[in-house]
Tab-separated table of C-alpha atoms in Angstrom:
chain	number	residue	atom	x	y	z
A	21	UNK	CA	0.650	-0.076	-0.059
A	22	UNK	CA	0.780	3.616	-0.799
A	23	UNK	CA	-0.831	7.156	0.859
A	24	UNK	CA	0.123	9.777	-1.307
A	25	UNK	CA	-0.668	13.402	-0.375
A	26	UNK	CA	-0.136	16.378	-1.788
A	27	UNK	CA	0.066	20.238	-0.172
A	28	UNK	CA	-1.344	22.912	-1.455
A	29	UNK	CA	-0.601	22.050	-5.384
A	30	UNK	CA	0.214	24.109	-8.070
A	31	UNK	CA	1.885	23.972	-11.366
A	32	UNK	CA	2.584	26.650	-13.635
A	33	UNK	CA	3.677	27.086	-17.504
A	34	UNK	CA	4.326	30.008	-19.183
A	35	UNK	CA	2.608	30.652	-23.033
A	36	UNK	CA	2.998	33.083	-25.377
A	37	UNK	CA	4.338	34.910	-21.690
A	38	UNK	CA	1.275	34.227	-19.979
A	39	UNK	CA	1.043	32.446	-16.775
A	40	UNK	CA	-1.322	29.380	-16.615
A	41	UNK	CA	-1.570	27.323	-13.768
A	42	UNK	CA	-2.285	23.747	-15.101
A	43	UNK	CA	-3.347	23.310	-10.713
A	44	UNK	CA	-3.514	25.688	-8.320
A	45	UNK	CA	-3.388	25.458	-4.627
A	46	UNK	CA	-4.558	20.912	-4.387
A	47	UNK	CA	-4.726	19.483	-1.385
A	48	UNK	CA	-5.829	16.013	-1.819
A	49	UNK	CA	-4.975	12.567	0.599
A	50	UNK	CA	-5.326	9.078	-1.127
A	51	UNK	CA	-4.841	6.910	1.745
A	52	UNK	CA	-3.157	3.099	1.170
A	53	UNK	CA	-5.146	0.861	-1.579
A	54	UNK	CA	-8.212	3.475	-2.082
A	55	UNK	CA	-9.771	3.343	-5.704
A	56	UNK	CA	-9.899	6.282	-7.116
A	57	UNK	CA	-10.936	8.384	-9.318
A	58	UNK	CA	-10.250	11.759	-11.332
A	59	UNK	CA	-12.904	12.967	-13.617
A	60	UNK	CA	-13.166	17.293	-14.980
A	61	UNK	CA	-13.067	18.455	-18.150
A	62	UNK	CA	-10.190	18.462	-21.174
A	63	UNK	CA	-8.049	21.010	-19.660
A	64	UNK	CA	-8.941	20.357	-15.643
A	65	UNK	CA	-5.535	19.490	-15.098
A	66	UNK	CA	-6.057	15.871	-14.051
A	67	UNK	CA	-3.643	14.268	-16.782
A	68	UNK	CA	-1.142	17.014	-14.448
A	69	UNK	CA	-2.267	15.608	-11.131
A	70	UNK	CA	-1.599	11.840	-12.327
A	71	UNK	CA	1.581	13.432	-13.611
A	72	UNK	CA	2.378	14.586	-10.352
A	73	UNK	CA	1.581	12.319	-7.813
A	74	UNK	CA	3.461	9.731	-10.333
A	75	UNK	CA	7.327	11.517	-9.793
A	76	UNK	CA	7.213	12.427	-13.284
A	77	UNK	CA	6.585	16.355	-13.585
A	78	UNK	CA	7.572	18.880	-10.137
A	79	UNK	CA	5.462	21.158	-9.381
A	80	UNK	CA	5.657	24.576	-9.282
A	81	UNK	CA	4.965	24.418	-5.438
A	82	UNK	CA	3.415	22.170	-2.124
A	83	UNK	CA	4.608	19.611	-1.830
A	84	UNK	CA	4.294	15.511	-2.696
A	85	UNK	CA	4.351	12.856	0.836
A	86	UNK	CA	4.335	8.477	-0.430
A	87	UNK	CA	4.666	7.034	2.869
A	88	UNK	CA	5.002	10.166	4.844
A	89	UNK	CA	8.282	10.544	2.590
A	90	UNK	CA	9.071	14.143	0.773
A	91	UNK	CA	8.931	12.856	-2.600
A	92	UNK	CA	8.918	16.038	-4.304
A	93	UNK	CA	12.086	17.467	-3.015
A	94	UNK	CA	14.115	14.377	-3.533
A	95	UNK	CA	16.926	14.902	-6.315
A	96	UNK	CA	15.823	13.038	-9.769
A	97	UNK	CA	18.420	10.066	-10.035
A	98	UNK	CA	16.726	9.241	-6.249
A	99	UNK	CA	12.720	10.103	-7.952
A	100	UNK	CA	13.558	7.809	-10.853
A	101	UNK	CA	14.378	5.449	-8.390
A	102	UNK	CA	10.669	5.813	-5.859
A	103	UNK	CA	8.949	5.617	-9.729
A	104	UNK	CA	10.927	2.652	-10.820
A	105	UNK	CA	10.554	0.722	-7.375
A	106	UNK	CA	7.339	1.221	-6.379
A	107	UNK	CA	4.749	3.270	-8.657
A	108	UNK	CA	3.433	1.602	-11.743
A	109	UNK	CA	2.057	3.691	-15.036
A	110	UNK	CA	-1.124	2.552	-17.373
A	111	UNK	CA	-1.353	4.708	-20.088
A	112	UNK	CA	-4.293	5.532	-22.786
A	113	UNK	CA	-1.860	5.072	-25.818
A	114	UNK	CA	-0.858	1.839	-24.394
A	115	UNK	CA	3.272	2.027	-25.389
A	116	UNK	CA	4.445	-1.023	-25.872
A	117	UNK	CA	7.285	-1.298	-28.095
A	118	UNK	CA	6.091	-2.577	-32.068
A	119	UNK	CA	9.839	-4.903	-31.801
A	120	UNK	CA	9.402	-6.641	-28.246
A	121	UNK	CA	6.215	-9.471	-27.851
A	122	UNK	CA	4.099	-10.036	-25.294
A	123	UNK	CA	6.840	-11.087	-22.886
A	124	UNK	CA	9.157	-8.946	-23.903
A	125	UNK	CA	6.862	-5.882	-23.119
A	126	UNK	CA	6.397	-6.949	-19.892
A	127	UNK	CA	9.407	-7.682	-18.391
A	128	UNK	CA	10.716	-4.575	-19.866
A	129	UNK	CA	11.001	-2.207	-17.109
A	130	UNK	CA	13.425	-5.476	-15.475
A	131	UNK	CA	16.242	-4.523	-17.710
A	132	UNK	CA	16.520	-1.564	-15.802
A	133	UNK	CA	15.901	-2.195	-12.509
A	134	UNK	CA	18.786	-5.602	-12.563
A	135	UNK	CA	16.380	-7.722	-11.627
A	136	UNK	CA	16.473	-11.461	-12.001
A	137	UNK	CA	15.008	-12.669	-15.583
A	138	UNK	CA	13.772	-16.244	-14.265
A	139	UNK	CA	12.361	-14.739	-11.631
A	140	UNK	CA	10.650	-12.028	-13.719
A	141	UNK	CA	9.747	-14.230	-16.564
A	142	UNK	CA	7.939	-16.371	-13.958
A	143	UNK	CA	6.149	-13.438	-13.093
A	144	UNK	CA	5.235	-12.011	-15.838
A	145	UNK	CA	4.319	-14.954	-17.261
A	146	UNK	CA	1.764	-15.872	-13.694
A	147	UNK	CA	0.346	-11.989	-14.766
A	148	UNK	CA	-0.217	-12.789	-17.940
A	149	UNK	CA	-2.371	-15.589	-16.842
A	150	UNK	CA	-4.346	-13.020	-14.365
A	151	UNK	CA	-5.157	-10.126	-17.229
A	152	UNK	CA	-5.621	-13.452	-19.352
A	153	UNK	CA	-3.242	-13.422	-21.791
A	154	UNK	CA	-0.873	-16.343	-21.569
A	155	UNK	CA	-2.173	-17.472	-24.852
A	156	UNK	CA	-0.501	-14.438	-26.146
A	157	UNK	CA	2.802	-14.708	-25.170
A	158	UNK	CA	4.524	-14.468	-28.968
A	159	UNK	CA	2.165	-12.128	-30.275
A	160	UNK	CA	3.551	-8.394	-31.112
A	161	UNK	CA	1.414	-4.953	-30.621
A	162	UNK	CA	0.516	-5.082	-33.874
A	163	UNK	CA	-1.716	-8.585	-33.636
A	164	UNK	CA	-3.478	-7.478	-31.094
A	165	UNK	CA	-6.843	-6.108	-30.322
A	166	UNK	CA	-6.748	-2.719	-28.145
A	167	UNK	CA	-8.216	-3.907	-25.073
A	168	UNK	CA	-5.731	-6.661	-25.538
A	169	UNK	CA	-2.780	-4.200	-26.063
A	170	UNK	CA	-4.488	-2.415	-22.692
A	171	UNK	CA	-4.145	-5.721	-20.882
A	172	UNK	CA	-0.623	-6.049	-21.503
A	173	UNK	CA	0.092	-2.329	-20.733
A	174	UNK	CA	-1.128	-3.398	-16.796
A	175	UNK	CA	0.739	-6.195	-16.483
A	176	UNK	CA	4.070	-4.634	-17.325
A	177	UNK	CA	2.856	-1.774	-14.659
A	178	UNK	CA	2.949	-4.332	-12.410
A	179	UNK	CA	5.771	-6.355	-12.817
A	180	UNK	CA	8.138	-4.617	-10.165
A	181	UNK	CA	4.792	-4.920	-7.242
A	182	UNK	CA	4.033	-1.416	-7.604
A	183	UNK	CA	2.437	-0.210	-4.267
A	184	UNK	CA	0.699	3.137	-6.553
A	185	UNK	CA	-0.437	2.671	-9.446
A	186	UNK	CA	-1.648	5.369	-11.833
A	187	UNK	CA	-3.788	4.999	-14.958
A	188	UNK	CA	-4.610	7.877	-17.558
A	189	UNK	CA	-7.828	6.782	-19.187
A	190	UNK	CA	-7.166	3.507	-19.139
A	191	UNK	CA	-10.659	2.215	-20.895
A	192	UNK	CA	-10.699	5.578	-22.974
A	193	UNK	CA	-9.718	3.420	-26.524
A	194	UNK	CA	-11.390	0.170	-25.870
A	195	UNK	CA	-15.162	-1.314	-25.766
A	196	UNK	CA	-17.629	-0.966	-22.993
A	197	UNK	CA	-17.334	-5.188	-22.814
A	198	UNK	CA	-12.987	-4.624	-22.124
A	199	UNK	CA	-13.839	-1.408	-20.450
A	200	UNK	CA	-15.835	-3.693	-17.524
A	201	UNK	CA	-13.401	-6.171	-17.229
A	202	UNK	CA	-10.701	-3.928	-17.451
A	203	UNK	CA	-12.072	-2.403	-13.919
A	204	UNK	CA	-12.870	-5.168	-12.573
A	205	UNK	CA	-8.909	-5.978	-12.896
A	206	UNK	CA	-7.960	-2.999	-11.600
A	207	UNK	CA	-10.809	-3.129	-8.125
A	208	UNK	CA	-9.393	-6.250	-7.497
A	209	UNK	CA	-5.190	-4.932	-7.217
A	210	UNK	CA	-6.934	-2.583	-4.836
A	211	UNK	CA	-8.655	-5.113	-2.454
A	212	UNK	CA	-7.224	-8.185	-2.781
A	213	UNK	CA	-3.552	-6.974	-3.513
A	214	UNK	CA	-3.832	-3.408	-1.692
A	215	UNK	CA	-2.334	-1.582	-4.495
A	216	UNK	CA	-3.529	1.860	-4.055
A	217	UNK	CA	-4.850	2.647	-7.742
A	218	UNK	CA	-5.832	6.289	-9.114
A	219	UNK	CA	-7.781	6.529	-12.216
A	220	UNK	CA	-7.743	9.193	-14.737
A	221	UNK	CA	-11.403	9.090	-16.553
A	222	UNK	CA	-13.693	10.679	-18.798
A	223	UNK	CA	-17.118	8.191	-18.267
A	224	UNK	CA	-18.469	9.381	-14.657
A	225	UNK	CA	-20.092	5.447	-14.529
A	226	UNK	CA	-16.195	4.114	-14.588
A	227	UNK	CA	-15.919	6.742	-11.733
A	228	UNK	CA	-18.918	5.687	-9.528
A	229	UNK	CA	-17.934	2.296	-9.413
A	230	UNK	CA	-14.832	3.475	-7.672
A	231	UNK	CA	-14.318	3.904	-4.399
A	232	UNK	CA	-14.197	8.008	-4.275
A	233	UNK	CA	-14.146	10.448	-7.409
A	234	UNK	CA	-12.596	14.011	-7.334
A	235	UNK	CA	-13.637	16.131	-10.196
A	236	UNK	CA	-11.380	18.816	-11.228
A	237	UNK	CA	-12.257	21.933	-12.726
A	238	UNK	CA	-9.768	25.139	-13.939
A	239	UNK	CA	-6.902	23.010	-11.943
A	240	UNK	CA	-8.805	22.988	-8.428
A	241	UNK	CA	-10.319	20.354	-7.218
A	242	UNK	CA	-14.297	21.038	-6.446
A	243	UNK	CA	-16.205	17.723	-5.853
A	244	UNK	CA	-14.606	15.045	-3.710
A	245	UNK	CA	-16.949	12.339	-2.978
A	246	UNK	CA	-17.061	8.538	-1.816
A	247	UNK	CA	-19.562	6.031	-3.377
A	248	UNK	CA	-21.456	8.636	-5.292
A	249	UNK	CA	-21.643	9.799	-8.837
A	250	UNK	CA	-20.338	12.947	-9.128
A	251	UNK	CA	-22.571	15.035	-11.842
A	252	UNK	CA	-21.093	16.864	-14.920
A	253	UNK	CA	-19.343	19.784	-15.065
């Protein structure tokens, strides 16, 4: 489990001489093992918030704590080590390597962490079994459907046994049935394995099925609801 606390997070960009607030004084705690959804219109700051939680981006001001440790101020090398060890990412575009087969894609993070290859292969095969892709281990990404590629991406994100999983529109490019299956998979990670899961989604029905929904508007948290449907902005 991993608990994330954001304190007074602001993220600014400069555009054509103007200062744009992507996030504006956001404070938020995500408890260990929680299944959280983040919703809001395009440009509301959802992906920026996820990137800051995942240490992919530094805030302009504010603090990020992971399990009580101040992660925002760590040197970049330490942040990269923490990302590799404790955080898994799932992206809408899958980001699979086209020249690698399914097994190679799932095992790819181990190349950079120095993990044992034999143990890694066994774990990768177990994860592919869990996501229903064990019969596609030799296939390349262009031989898979969108839903199958997303399953592989989820397996890859779990190869390092992360305590935190961050997913940006994980069901945005798949059909309704596949989206429901992927959601069940993510829910199981939270409830059965204790993984803290935070997803960005535009689907309010999907958001309503998570433990808690946070809605952003113009870079601010305007609604924080547990177990209820969040109204459209």
